[in-house]
Structure formats: C-alpha cells, structure tokens
mmCIF file of C-alpha atoms and ligand atoms in Angstrom:
data_model
loop_
_atom_site.group_PDB
_atom_site.id
_atom_site.type_symbol
_atom_site.label_atom_id
_atom_site.label_comp_id
_atom_site.label_asym_id
_atom_site.label_seq_id
_atom_site.Cartn_x
_atom_site.Cartn_y
_atom_site.Cartn_z
ATOM 1 C CA MET A 1 111.900 142.507 57.784
ATOM 2 C CA LYS A 2 112.851 144.911 60.597
ATOM 3 C CA VAL A 3 109.177 144.676 62.334
ATOM 4 C CA VAL A 4 109.659 140.891 62.733
ATOM 5 C CA VAL A 5 113.113 141.528 64.094
ATOM 6 C CA VAL A 6 112.022 143.422 66.257
ATOM 7 C CA LEU A 7 108.748 141.448 67.802
ATOM 8 C CA ALA A 8 111.301 138.694 67.960
ATOM 9 C CA VAL A 9 113.763 140.444 70.022
ATOM 10 C CA ALA A 10 110.926 141.799 72.229
ATOM 11 C CA THR A 11 109.515 138.426 72.451
ATOM 12 C CA ILE A 12 112.309 136.687 73.848
ATOM 13 C CA LEU A 13 113.039 139.638 76.069
ATOM 14 C CA ALA A 14 109.554 139.273 77.498
ATOM 15 C CA ALA A 15 109.973 135.665 77.667
ATOM 16 C CA SER A 16 113.563 136.011 79.285
ATOM 17 C CA GLN A 17 112.189 138.191 81.835
ATOM 18 C CA CYS A 18 109.014 136.487 82.913
ATOM 19 C CA HIS A 19 111.574 134.021 83.763
ATOM 20 C CA GLY A 20 113.969 135.669 85.590
ATOM 21 C CA SER A 21 110.983 137.166 87.976
ATOM 22 C CA GLU A 22 109.960 133.840 88.719
ATOM 23 C CA TYR A 23 113.172 133.451 89.984
ATOM 24 C CA ASP A 24 113.214 136.403 91.427
ATOM 25 C CA ARG A 25 110.591 135.353 93.970
ATOM 26 C CA PHE A 26 112.620 132.219 94.108
ATOM 27 C CA PRO A 27 114.443 132.830 97.690
ATOM 28 C CA LEU A 28 111.314 133.962 99.307
ATOM 29 C CA GLU A 29 110.271 130.693 98.547
ATOM 30 C CA MET A 30 113.111 129.025 100.077
ATOM 31 C CA VAL A 31 113.188 127.899 103.743
ATOM 32 C CA SER A 32 116.179 126.234 105.723
ATOM 33 C CA ASP A 33 114.755 123.031 107.359
ATOM 34 C CA GLY A 34 116.883 120.975 104.864
ATOM 35 C CA TYR A 35 114.520 119.677 102.791
ATOM 36 C CA HIS A 36 115.214 122.400 99.521
ATOM 37 C CA PRO A 37 117.339 121.053 97.004
ATOM 38 C CA GLY A 38 117.521 124.240 95.406
ATOM 39 C CA TYR A 39 113.907 124.556 92.970
ATOM 40 C CA PRO A 40 110.985 126.167 93.214
ATOM 41 C CA PRO A 41 108.164 124.305 95.077
ATOM 42 C CA GLU A 42 106.299 123.362 91.960
ATOM 43 C CA VAL A 43 109.375 121.155 91.003
ATOM 44 C CA TRP A 44 110.807 119.820 94.167
ATOM 45 C CA CYS A 45 107.243 119.182 96.110
ATOM 46 C CA PRO A 46 106.677 116.318 93.447
ATOM 47 C CA SER A 47 110.404 115.136 94.074
ATOM 48 C CA TRP A 48 109.924 115.324 97.338
ATOM 49 C CA ARG A 49 106.778 113.021 97.193
ATOM 50 C CA VAL A 50 108.364 110.502 94.905
ATOM 51 C CA ALA A 51 111.052 110.273 97.613
ATOM 52 C CA VAL A 52 108.108 109.639 100.090
ATOM 53 C CA GLU A 53 106.370 106.820 98.045
ATOM 54 C CA ALA A 54 109.940 105.241 97.528
ATOM 55 C CA HIS A 55 111.178 105.037 100.950
ATOM 56 C CA ASN A 56 113.832 106.955 100.180
ATOM 57 C CA TYR A 57 112.731 110.027 102.307
ATOM 58 C CA ILE A 58 112.039 108.259 105.508
ATOM 59 C CA ASN A 59 110.624 109.607 109.151
ATOM 60 C CA TRP A 60 109.541 112.741 108.267
ATOM 61 C CA LYS A 61 107.430 114.388 110.979
ATOM 62 C CA THR A 62 105.332 117.069 109.105
ATOM 63 C CA VAL A 63 104.503 117.688 104.645
ATOM 64 C CA PRO A 64 107.235 120.950 104.239
ATOM 65 C CA SER A 65 105.298 124.133 104.781
ATOM 66 C CA GLU A 66 105.591 124.733 101.639
ATOM 67 C CA CYS A 67 104.063 122.002 99.761
ATOM 68 C CA ALA A 68 100.913 122.538 101.818
ATOM 69 C CA ASN A 69 99.246 123.433 98.512
ATOM 70 C CA TYR A 70 100.262 120.908 96.370
ATOM 71 C CA VAL A 71 99.983 117.775 98.926
ATOM 72 C CA ALA A 72 96.387 119.318 99.323
ATOM 73 C CA SER A 73 95.687 119.392 95.212
ATOM 74 C CA TYR A 74 97.128 116.355 94.941
ATOM 75 C CA ILE A 75 94.751 114.696 97.780
ATOM 76 C CA GLU A 76 91.906 116.087 96.623
ATOM 77 C CA GLY A 77 92.082 115.959 92.976
ATOM 78 C CA ASP A 78 92.464 112.993 90.530
ATOM 79 C CA GLN A 79 95.734 112.326 90.919
ATOM 80 C CA TYR A 80 95.455 110.584 94.111
ATOM 81 C CA ASP A 81 92.583 108.538 93.168
ATOM 82 C CA SER A 82 94.371 107.914 89.752
ATOM 83 C CA ASP A 83 97.725 106.634 92.166
ATOM 84 C CA SER A 84 95.281 104.100 94.083
ATOM 85 C CA LYS A 85 93.445 102.881 91.209
ATOM 86 C CA LEU A 86 96.487 101.618 89.962
ATOM 87 C CA VAL A 87 97.795 99.882 92.802
ATOM 88 C CA ASN A 88 94.606 98.465 93.136
ATOM 89 C CA GLN A 89 94.562 97.240 89.772
ATOM 90 C CA GLN A 90 97.907 95.583 89.899
ATOM 91 C CA ALA A 91 97.177 94.065 93.248
ATOM 92 C CA TYR A 92 93.876 92.400 91.318
ATOM 93 C CA PHE A 93 95.811 91.452 88.517
ATOM 94 C CA TYR A 94 98.311 89.589 90.464
ATOM 95 C CA ALA A 95 95.285 88.117 93.229
ATOM 96 C CA LYS A 96 94.025 86.889 89.645
ATOM 97 C CA SER A 97 96.765 85.176 88.113
ATOM 98 C CA LEU A 98 96.807 83.233 91.884
ATOM 99 C CA LYS A 99 95.962 79.498 92.070
ATOM 100 C CA ARG A 100 93.815 80.337 95.452
ATOM 101 C CA THR A 101 94.007 77.728 98.037
ATOM 102 C CA MET A 102 91.187 77.398 101.243
ATOM 103 C CA ASN A 103 93.448 79.609 103.721
ATOM 104 C CA ASP A 104 94.767 82.407 101.271
ATOM 105 C CA VAL A 105 94.295 85.738 103.002
ATOM 106 C CA TRP A 106 94.785 89.651 101.808
ATOM 107 C CA ILE A 107 96.001 91.729 104.330
ATOM 108 C CA PHE A 108 94.148 95.358 104.234
ATOM 109 C CA ASN A 109 95.010 98.077 106.501
ATOM 110 C CA ILE A 110 92.519 100.257 107.537
ATOM 111 C CA ASP A 111 93.614 103.942 107.902
ATOM 112 C CA GLY A 112 94.462 105.512 104.739
ATOM 113 C CA THR A 113 93.838 102.183 103.033
ATOM 114 C CA ALA A 114 90.358 100.780 103.552
ATOM 115 C CA LEU A 115 89.035 103.670 105.114
ATOM 116 C CA SER A 116 89.903 107.612 104.383
ATOM 117 C CA ASN A 117 91.383 109.799 106.809
ATOM 118 C CA VAL A 118 91.306 112.625 104.180
ATOM 119 C CA PRO A 119 88.059 114.188 105.979
ATOM 120 C CA TYR A 120 90.342 114.420 108.873
ATOM 121 C CA TYR A 121 93.461 115.846 107.405
ATOM 122 C CA ALA A 122 92.172 118.451 105.277
ATOM 123 C CA LYS A 123 91.073 120.014 108.587
ATOM 124 C CA HIS A 124 94.450 120.002 110.048
ATOM 125 C CA GLY A 125 96.410 121.392 107.093
ATOM 126 C CA TYR A 126 96.787 117.963 105.083
ATOM 127 C CA GLY A 127 99.953 117.008 107.193
ATOM 128 C CA VAL A 128 101.729 120.198 107.431
ATOM 129 C CA LYS A 129 100.711 120.188 110.973
ATOM 130 C CA PRO A 130 102.127 117.941 113.766
ATOM 131 C CA TYR A 131 100.718 114.816 114.596
ATOM 132 C CA ASN A 132 97.813 115.542 117.307
ATOM 133 C CA ALA A 133 96.974 111.833 118.726
ATOM 134 C CA THR A 134 93.786 113.613 120.974
ATOM 135 C CA ALA A 135 91.834 115.428 117.604
ATOM 136 C CA TYR A 136 92.689 112.301 115.184
ATOM 137 C CA ASP A 137 91.062 109.694 118.176
ATOM 138 C CA ALA A 138 87.990 111.772 118.409
ATOM 139 C CA TRP A 139 87.872 111.359 114.820
ATOM 140 C CA VAL A 140 88.345 107.921 114.498
ATOM 141 C CA ARG A 141 85.732 107.392 117.685
ATOM 142 C CA LYS A 142 83.137 109.362 115.243
ATOM 143 C CA GLY A 143 83.165 106.406 113.172
ATOM 144 C CA ASP A 144 82.248 108.196 109.708
ATOM 145 C CA ALA A 145 85.455 107.722 107.733
ATOM 146 C CA PRO A 146 84.249 107.028 103.861
ATOM 147 C CA ALA A 147 85.976 103.483 102.113
ATOM 148 C CA LEU A 148 88.781 104.782 99.646
ATOM 149 C CA ARG A 149 86.745 103.737 97.167
ATOM 150 C CA GLN A 150 89.319 102.074 94.936
ATOM 151 C CA THR A 151 90.210 100.074 97.717
ATOM 152 C CA LEU A 152 86.760 99.283 98.580
ATOM 153 C CA LYS A 153 86.617 97.955 94.799
ATOM 154 C CA ASN A 154 89.227 95.994 94.786
ATOM 155 C CA TYR A 155 88.088 94.245 98.078
ATOM 156 C CA HIS A 156 84.937 93.160 96.264
ATOM 157 C CA ASN A 157 86.926 92.370 93.258
ATOM 158 C CA LEU A 158 89.297 89.893 95.751
ATOM 159 C CA LEU A 159 86.225 88.567 97.925
ATOM 160 C CA GLY A 160 85.037 87.354 94.562
ATOM 161 C CA LEU A 161 87.919 85.664 93.545
ATOM 162 C CA ASP A 162 86.864 83.749 96.910
ATOM 163 C CA PHE A 163 90.200 85.037 99.018
ATOM 164 C CA LYS A 164 89.806 85.770 102.869
ATOM 165 C CA ILE A 165 90.384 89.220 104.636
ATOM 166 C CA VAL A 166 92.029 89.861 107.246
ATOM 167 C CA PHE A 167 92.274 94.110 108.109
ATOM 168 C CA LEU A 168 95.411 94.727 110.593
ATOM 169 C CA THR A 169 95.390 97.805 111.869
ATOM 170 C CA GLY A 170 97.093 100.077 114.455
ATOM 171 C CA ARG A 171 93.563 101.110 115.934
ATOM 172 C CA THR A 172 93.782 100.046 119.494
ATOM 173 C CA ILE A 173 91.483 97.380 120.970
ATOM 174 C CA ASP A 174 89.567 100.174 122.477
ATOM 175 C CA LYS A 175 87.999 101.142 118.582
ATOM 176 C CA LYS A 176 87.339 97.556 117.964
ATOM 177 C CA ALA A 177 82.904 98.388 117.648
ATOM 178 C CA VAL A 178 83.685 101.367 116.702
ATOM 179 C CA THR A 179 85.681 100.264 113.748
ATOM 180 C CA GLU A 180 83.799 97.165 112.890
ATOM 181 C CA ALA A 181 80.320 99.735 112.650
ATOM 182 C CA ASN A 182 82.629 101.758 109.926
ATOM 183 C CA LEU A 183 84.187 99.862 108.286
ATOM 184 C CA LYS A 184 80.089 97.586 107.771
ATOM 185 C CA GLU A 185 78.839 101.303 107.112
ATOM 186 C CA ALA A 186 81.721 102.373 104.568
ATOM 187 C CA GLY A 187 81.013 99.343 102.265
ATOM 188 C CA PHE A 188 83.382 96.865 104.143
ATOM 189 C CA HIS A 189 80.466 94.126 104.896
ATOM 190 C CA THR A 190 82.922 91.025 105.499
ATOM 191 C CA TRP A 191 85.996 89.746 106.503
ATOM 192 C CA GLU A 192 88.231 86.436 108.261
ATOM 193 C CA LYS A 193 89.467 88.189 111.272
ATOM 194 C CA LEU A 194 90.108 92.623 112.328
ATOM 195 C CA ILE A 195 93.435 92.500 114.137
ATOM 196 C CA LEU A 196 93.384 95.520 116.700
ATOM 197 C CA LYS A 197 96.470 96.740 118.359
ATOM 198 C CA ASP A 198 96.778 95.850 122.117
ATOM 199 C CA PRO A 199 98.553 98.656 123.417
ATOM 200 C CA VAL A 200 100.029 96.853 126.558
ATOM 201 C CA VAL A 201 101.433 93.584 124.768
ATOM 202 C CA TYR A 202 102.812 96.328 121.590
ATOM 203 C CA ASN A 203 104.070 99.106 124.129
ATOM 204 C CA GLY A 204 106.357 101.826 122.611
ATOM 205 C CA GLN A 205 106.790 99.050 119.687
ATOM 206 C CA SER A 206 106.876 99.885 116.476
ATOM 207 C CA SER A 207 104.186 99.505 113.745
ATOM 208 C CA VAL A 208 106.571 97.377 111.746
ATOM 209 C CA ALA A 209 106.926 95.180 115.158
ATOM 210 C CA TYR A 210 103.338 94.531 116.033
ATOM 211 C CA LYS A 211 102.473 94.109 112.515
ATOM 212 C CA THR A 212 105.394 91.602 112.082
ATOM 213 C CA ALA A 213 104.223 89.792 115.096
ATOM 214 C CA GLU A 214 100.687 89.206 114.308
ATOM 215 C CA ARG A 215 101.227 88.160 110.587
ATOM 216 C CA LYS A 216 103.393 85.620 111.694
ATOM 217 C CA LYS A 217 100.471 84.394 114.310
ATOM 218 C CA LEU A 218 98.787 84.370 111.195
ATOM 219 C CA GLU A 219 101.148 81.963 109.837
ATOM 220 C CA LYS A 220 101.503 79.986 112.451
ATOM 221 C CA GLU A 221 97.042 79.623 112.496
ATOM 222 C CA GLY A 222 97.966 78.289 109.049
ATOM 223 C CA TYR A 223 97.253 81.252 106.932
ATOM 224 C CA ARG A 224 99.110 81.716 103.524
ATOM 225 C CA ILE A 225 99.591 85.207 103.196
ATOM 226 C CA VAL A 226 99.257 85.792 99.360
ATOM 227 C CA GLY A 227 98.759 89.964 99.207
ATOM 228 C CA ASN A 228 99.383 92.864 101.564
ATOM 229 C CA ILE A 229 97.764 96.429 101.083
ATOM 230 C CA GLY A 230 99.055 99.190 102.719
ATOM 231 C CA ASP A 231 99.489 103.194 102.543
ATOM 232 C CA GLN A 232 102.438 102.880 105.245
ATOM 233 C CA TRP A 233 106.063 101.325 104.378
ATOM 234 C CA SER A 234 105.476 100.048 107.931
ATOM 235 C CA ASP A 235 102.395 97.951 106.757
ATOM 236 C CA ILE A 236 104.398 96.417 104.292
ATOM 237 C CA THR A 237 107.555 95.667 105.551
ATOM 238 C CA GLY A 238 109.010 93.256 108.239
ATOM 239 C CA LYS A 239 108.888 89.679 108.556
ATOM 240 C CA PHE A 240 106.190 87.593 106.402
ATOM 241 C CA PRO A 241 104.910 90.818 104.269
ATOM 242 C CA GLY A 242 102.794 88.433 102.078
ATOM 243 C CA PHE A 243 103.750 87.256 98.684
ATOM 244 C CA ARG A 244 103.604 90.585 97.185
ATOM 245 C CA THR A 245 102.730 93.891 98.962
ATOM 246 C CA PHE A 246 101.046 96.643 97.546
ATOM 247 C CA LYS A 247 101.618 100.760 98.403
ATOM 248 C CA LEU A 248 98.957 103.248 98.317
ATOM 249 C CA PRO A 249 100.044 106.464 98.280
ATOM 250 C CA ASN A 250 100.231 108.631 101.444
ATOM 251 C CA PRO A 251 102.018 112.225 101.261
ATOM 252 C CA MET A 252 100.249 113.018 104.310
ATOM 253 C CA TYR A 253 102.219 111.447 107.184
ATOM 254 C CA PHE A 254 104.515 108.875 107.813
ATOM 255 C CA ILE A 255 104.463 106.254 110.274
ATOM 256 C CA ALA A 256 107.468 103.979 111.392
HETATM 257 C C1 NAG B 1 95.242 118.824 120.182
HETATM 258 O O1 NAG B 1 93.646 118.322 119.625
HETATM 259 C C2 NAG B 1 93.082 118.767 120.847
HETATM 260 C C3 NAG B 1 91.766 118.359 120.671
HETATM 261 O O2 NAG B 1 91.165 118.913 119.644
HETATM 262 C C4 NAG B 1 93.132 120.265 121.518
HETATM 263 O O3 NAG B 1 92.181 120.598 122.492
HETATM 264 C C5 NAG B 1 94.455 120.564 121.427
HETATM 265 O O4 NAG B 1 94.842 121.793 121.239
HETATM 266 C C6 NAG B 1 95.621 120.265 120.336
HETATM 267 N N1 NAG B 1 96.432 120.308 121.071
HETATM 268 C C7 NAG B 1 97.652 121.456 119.797
HETATM 269 C C8 NAG B 1 98.862 121.127 120.266
HETATM 270 O O5 NAG B 1 97.284 121.343 118.829
#
C-alpha cells in the first residue's frame, strides 16, 4: 500500500515538474510584437492561423517568427493538402448542384490557388521574411510552378461539368506568356479567359479593387460568375464575387 502511495506521489510530482519546466521555458519564447496572447507557440500559432483564415486577423506583413516551424510543417505536411481538398470538394459539390447555363464561369486565382508557390516560399522562410518583389518575380518568370493538386483535380471536375474557367490573377500583363505556358505545363490546359493585371490601369489600386473591376467587366460581357476560388480574401471579396466563394488556406502571406 505504502509503495503504491509513494509511486503515485512520485508520478504526480514528476508530472507537475514536467509541466512546470515547459512553462519555465515559456518566457524565453515570448515576443513583444503584439501577436502573443499568452500561450506557447504550439497553442497560439494554430489560433493565429484560424484567425488569419477567418479574416479576423488582416493586414499582417509576415508570419510571426515563433510560428515559422508551425507554418512550415502545416504547409509541407498533410494538413494543407487536406484543407485544400475539403475546400475544393465543397466547391465541386456546389457546382454539381447548379443548373448550368451557357455563360456560367468559375473564377480561379492563380498563385497559391491553381499554381503552388510553396517551392518559392520554402526557400524564403515560409512567409517569415518580408516579401521581396524582385526575388518573387524572378521565380514567377521561371515558369515552373507546380499545380496545387487539389485545385487541379477540381478544375478538371468543373470542366467535366461544362463550366467555363476564368483565371483572374494579380500577375501583371508582361507575364502573360510565361503564365500561359506554366498553367499548361502544370495541367491547366484550357480556359475561357486569362485576365492579368494592367499595372498602368490599376496603378496603386488594391487587389480587391482590381479584381472587382475585372469581374464587373465579365458580368457586362454576359458571363454569370457562379463560383470563385482563391487563397486570399481579396480574391473573393468586393462586388460581383460570384454566387459562392471558396477560400483556400494560405498562412504564408496576406494581400489586401
Ligand atoms: C531581394 O531579392 C533580390 C534578388 O534575389 C536580392 O538581390 C535582394 O538583396 C533582396 N532584397 C532583400 C531586402 O532581401
């Protein structure tokens, strides 16, 4: 009996010590950048990601440095693929439920949606480092971005339902040829329109303003935007968003 009690006490002590030591480390992991709600990174980084995806946390510039490992393992592990799969599946189920008309289109964003830029971000800290337009542009111009595989699957499914596909991207018009070639190389072999940004027309305007204006044009041309899928809230907010919008995960960067 005595032995059991001693063992039990020892176990409790060991457990509390273990717990305590975790929290002894905790102040060292704290930062003063305003993100930290008082939990260790393994708790608050998932909170951060949920808030980011739900558009509660907006206009952030970089991934908090404490969440570098968390974001990297999220992106490279199964969770990102699984999350992307669920979103694309829901988009497909919705598409299947629609009575399609001739001019029904689905809008797809490109970077982070149709094409993956994870190979770039893997070499640039998964969003922890500030955005470098020069380096990112150079990467885009290589034209070897792979498909986001769950989006590619959905793209083929939507084509199978006879929907027209419109790619609406923040890439500028000077990248038209490389974008066309990259899309085809990655398996996106056909589309109704590929809309790139004219930097003169949209100089200084937000992505929301640009994408809204281009969607308005589509509607004027007689298209009916039934679905719209993007990894940024700026892909799917603003006017004429489509009957339903679908937000793919992206905890690496935020575009207004
Ligand atoms: C941005 O990328 C370019 C090209 O790789 C590099 O020369 C430059 O130093 C980078 N800028 C910063 C601030 O890291």
